[in-house]
Coordinates of N, CA and C in Angstrom, one line a residue:
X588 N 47.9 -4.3 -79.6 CA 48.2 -5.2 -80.8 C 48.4 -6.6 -80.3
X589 N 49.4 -7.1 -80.9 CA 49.8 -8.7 -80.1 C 50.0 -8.8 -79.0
X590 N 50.5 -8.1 -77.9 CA 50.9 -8.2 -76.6 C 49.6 -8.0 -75.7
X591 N 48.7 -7.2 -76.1 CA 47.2 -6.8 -75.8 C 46.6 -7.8 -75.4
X592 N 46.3 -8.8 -77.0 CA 45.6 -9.3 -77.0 C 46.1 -10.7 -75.9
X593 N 47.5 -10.7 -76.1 CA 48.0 -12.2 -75.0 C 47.3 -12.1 -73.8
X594 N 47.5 -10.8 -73.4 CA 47.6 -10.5 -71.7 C 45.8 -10.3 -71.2
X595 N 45.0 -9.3 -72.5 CA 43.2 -10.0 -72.1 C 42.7 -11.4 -71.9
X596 N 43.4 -12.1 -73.0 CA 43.1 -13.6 -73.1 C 43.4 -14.3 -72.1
X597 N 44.5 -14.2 -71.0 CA 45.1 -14.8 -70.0 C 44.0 -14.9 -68.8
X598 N 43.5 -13.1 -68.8 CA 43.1 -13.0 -67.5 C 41.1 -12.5 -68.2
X599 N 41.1 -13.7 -69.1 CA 39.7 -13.3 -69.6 C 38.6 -14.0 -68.5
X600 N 39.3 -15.1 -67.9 CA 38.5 -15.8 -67.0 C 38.3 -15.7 -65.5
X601 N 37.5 -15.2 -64.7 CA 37.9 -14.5 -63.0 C 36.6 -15.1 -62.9
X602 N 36.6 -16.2 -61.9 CA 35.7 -16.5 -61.4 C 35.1 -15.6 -60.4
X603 N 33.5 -15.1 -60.7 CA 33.4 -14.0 -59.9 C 31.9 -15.4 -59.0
X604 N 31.6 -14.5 -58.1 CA 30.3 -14.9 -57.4 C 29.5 -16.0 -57.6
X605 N 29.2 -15.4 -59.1 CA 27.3 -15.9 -59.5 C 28.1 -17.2 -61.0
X606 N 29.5 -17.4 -61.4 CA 30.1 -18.5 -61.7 C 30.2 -19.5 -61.0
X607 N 30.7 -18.9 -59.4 CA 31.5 -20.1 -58.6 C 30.6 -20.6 -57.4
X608 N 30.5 -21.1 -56.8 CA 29.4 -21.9 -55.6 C 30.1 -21.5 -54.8
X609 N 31.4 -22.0 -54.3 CA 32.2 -21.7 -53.2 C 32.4 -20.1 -52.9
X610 N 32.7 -19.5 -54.2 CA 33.0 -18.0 -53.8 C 31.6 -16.9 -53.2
X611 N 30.5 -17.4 -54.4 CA 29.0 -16.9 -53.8 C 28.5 -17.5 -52.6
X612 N 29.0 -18.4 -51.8 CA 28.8 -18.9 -50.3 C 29.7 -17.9 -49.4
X613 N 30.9 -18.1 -49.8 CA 31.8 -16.7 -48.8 C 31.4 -15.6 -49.2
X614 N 30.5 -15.3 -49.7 CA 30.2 -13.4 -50.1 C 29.2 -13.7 -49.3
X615 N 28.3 -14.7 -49.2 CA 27.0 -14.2 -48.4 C 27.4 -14.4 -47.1
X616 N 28.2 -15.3 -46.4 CA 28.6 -15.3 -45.3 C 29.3 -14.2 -44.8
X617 N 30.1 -13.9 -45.2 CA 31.2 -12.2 -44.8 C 29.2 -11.2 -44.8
X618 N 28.5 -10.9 -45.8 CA 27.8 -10.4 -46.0 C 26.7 -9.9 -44.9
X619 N 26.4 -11.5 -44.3 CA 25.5 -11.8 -42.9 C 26.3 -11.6 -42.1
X620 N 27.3 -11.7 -41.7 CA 28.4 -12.1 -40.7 C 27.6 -10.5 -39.8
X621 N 27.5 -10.7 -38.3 CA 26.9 -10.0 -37.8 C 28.0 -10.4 -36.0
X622 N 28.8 -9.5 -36.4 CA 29.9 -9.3 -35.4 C 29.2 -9.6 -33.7
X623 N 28.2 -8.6 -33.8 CA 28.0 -8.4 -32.1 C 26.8 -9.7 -31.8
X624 N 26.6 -10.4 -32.2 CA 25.5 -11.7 -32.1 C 27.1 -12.6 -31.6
X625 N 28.0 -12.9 -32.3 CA 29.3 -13.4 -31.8 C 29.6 -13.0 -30.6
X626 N 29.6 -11.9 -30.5 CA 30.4 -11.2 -29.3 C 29.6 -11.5 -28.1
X627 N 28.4 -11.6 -28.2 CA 27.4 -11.7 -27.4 C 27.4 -13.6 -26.8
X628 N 27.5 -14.1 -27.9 CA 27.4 -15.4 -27.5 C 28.7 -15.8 -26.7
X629 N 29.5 -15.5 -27.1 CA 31.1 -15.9 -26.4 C 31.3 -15.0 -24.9
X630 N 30.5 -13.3 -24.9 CA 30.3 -13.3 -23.1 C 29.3 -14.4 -22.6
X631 N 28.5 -15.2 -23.0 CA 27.8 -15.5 -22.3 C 28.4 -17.1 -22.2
X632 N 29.1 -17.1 -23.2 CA 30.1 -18.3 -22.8 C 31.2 -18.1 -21.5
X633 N 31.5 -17.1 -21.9 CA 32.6 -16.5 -20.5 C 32.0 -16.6 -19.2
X634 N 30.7 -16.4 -19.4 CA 30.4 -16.0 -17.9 C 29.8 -17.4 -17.5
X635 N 29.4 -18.3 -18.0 CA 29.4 -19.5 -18.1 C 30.3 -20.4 -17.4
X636 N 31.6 -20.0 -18.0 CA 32.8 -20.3 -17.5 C 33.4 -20.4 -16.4
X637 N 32.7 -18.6 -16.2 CA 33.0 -18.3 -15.0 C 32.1 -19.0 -13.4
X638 N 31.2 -19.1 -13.6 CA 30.3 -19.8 -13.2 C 30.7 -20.8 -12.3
X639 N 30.9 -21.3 -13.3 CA 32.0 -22.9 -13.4 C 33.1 -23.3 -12.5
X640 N 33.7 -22.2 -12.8 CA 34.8 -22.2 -12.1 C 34.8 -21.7 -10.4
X641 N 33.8 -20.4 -10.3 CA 33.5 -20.3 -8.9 C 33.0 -21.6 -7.9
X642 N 31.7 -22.3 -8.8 CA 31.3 -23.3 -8.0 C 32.7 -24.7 -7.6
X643 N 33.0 -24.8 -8.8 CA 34.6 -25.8 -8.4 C 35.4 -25.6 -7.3
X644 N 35.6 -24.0 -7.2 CA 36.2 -23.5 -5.6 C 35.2 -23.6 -4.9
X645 N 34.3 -23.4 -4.5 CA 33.4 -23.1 -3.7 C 33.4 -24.8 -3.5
X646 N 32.8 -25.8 -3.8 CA 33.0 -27.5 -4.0 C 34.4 -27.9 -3.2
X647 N 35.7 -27.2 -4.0 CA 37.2 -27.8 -3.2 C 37.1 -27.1 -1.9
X648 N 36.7 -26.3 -1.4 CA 36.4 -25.5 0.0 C 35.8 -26.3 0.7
X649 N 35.1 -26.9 0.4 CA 33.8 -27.7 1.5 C 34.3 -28.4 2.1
X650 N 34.8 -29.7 1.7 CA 35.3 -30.7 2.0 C 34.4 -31.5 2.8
X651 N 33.5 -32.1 1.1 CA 32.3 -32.6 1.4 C 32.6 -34.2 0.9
X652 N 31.7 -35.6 1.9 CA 31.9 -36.7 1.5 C 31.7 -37.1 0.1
X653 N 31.8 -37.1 -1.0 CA 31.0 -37.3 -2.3 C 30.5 -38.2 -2.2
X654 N 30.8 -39.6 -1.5 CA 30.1 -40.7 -1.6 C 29.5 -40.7 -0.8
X655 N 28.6 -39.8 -0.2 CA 27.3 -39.6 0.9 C 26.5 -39.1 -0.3
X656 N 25.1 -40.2 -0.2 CA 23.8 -40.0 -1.2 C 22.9 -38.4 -0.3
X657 N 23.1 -38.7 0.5 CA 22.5 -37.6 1.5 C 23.0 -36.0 1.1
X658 N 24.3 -36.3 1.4 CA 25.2 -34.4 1.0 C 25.2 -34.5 -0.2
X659 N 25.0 -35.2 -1.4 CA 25.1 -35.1 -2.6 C 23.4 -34.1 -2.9
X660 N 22.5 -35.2 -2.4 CA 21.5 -34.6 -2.5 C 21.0 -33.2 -1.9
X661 N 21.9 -33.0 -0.8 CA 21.6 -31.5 -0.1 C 22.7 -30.5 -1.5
X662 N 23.3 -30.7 -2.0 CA 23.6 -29.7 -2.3 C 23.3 -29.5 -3.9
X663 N 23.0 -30.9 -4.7 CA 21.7 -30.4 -6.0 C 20.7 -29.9 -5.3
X664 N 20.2 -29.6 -4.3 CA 18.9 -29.0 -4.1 C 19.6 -27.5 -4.4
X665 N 20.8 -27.0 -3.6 CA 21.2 -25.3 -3.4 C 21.9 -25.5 -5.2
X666 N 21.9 -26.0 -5.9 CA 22.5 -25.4 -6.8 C 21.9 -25.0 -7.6

């Protein structure tokens, strides 16, 4: 009756999907969202990393002149 009708009228409006721009952009994205393409990119970021980090020890080990054009050059050749 009266109470009915307040409470449909309140909630007659829900922005769904194919109303809203913002909400039909997050449905397609969760939708695509493709977990192991992520997971894949971030090991190959890690190992990247790691990479990184080996050659930096391997660099503090040496105890090479940096300002020699010569040793600079011998060692972009090995890398």
């Amino acid at each position: 009756s009266g109470c009915g009708f307040l409470i449909s009228s309140q909630f007659s409006f829900i922005p769904t999907a194919s109303t809203n721009p913002k909400a039909a952009l997050k449905s397609k994205i969760v939708a695509e969202f493709r977990p192991q393409s992520l997971i894949d990119e971030l090991l190959l970021y890690k190992r990247s990393e790691d990479q990184i980090e080996l050659k930096e020890k391997q660099l503090s080990t040496m105890r090479v002149d940096v300002c020699s054009t010569e040793t600079l050059k011998c060692l972009k050749g090995k890398a």
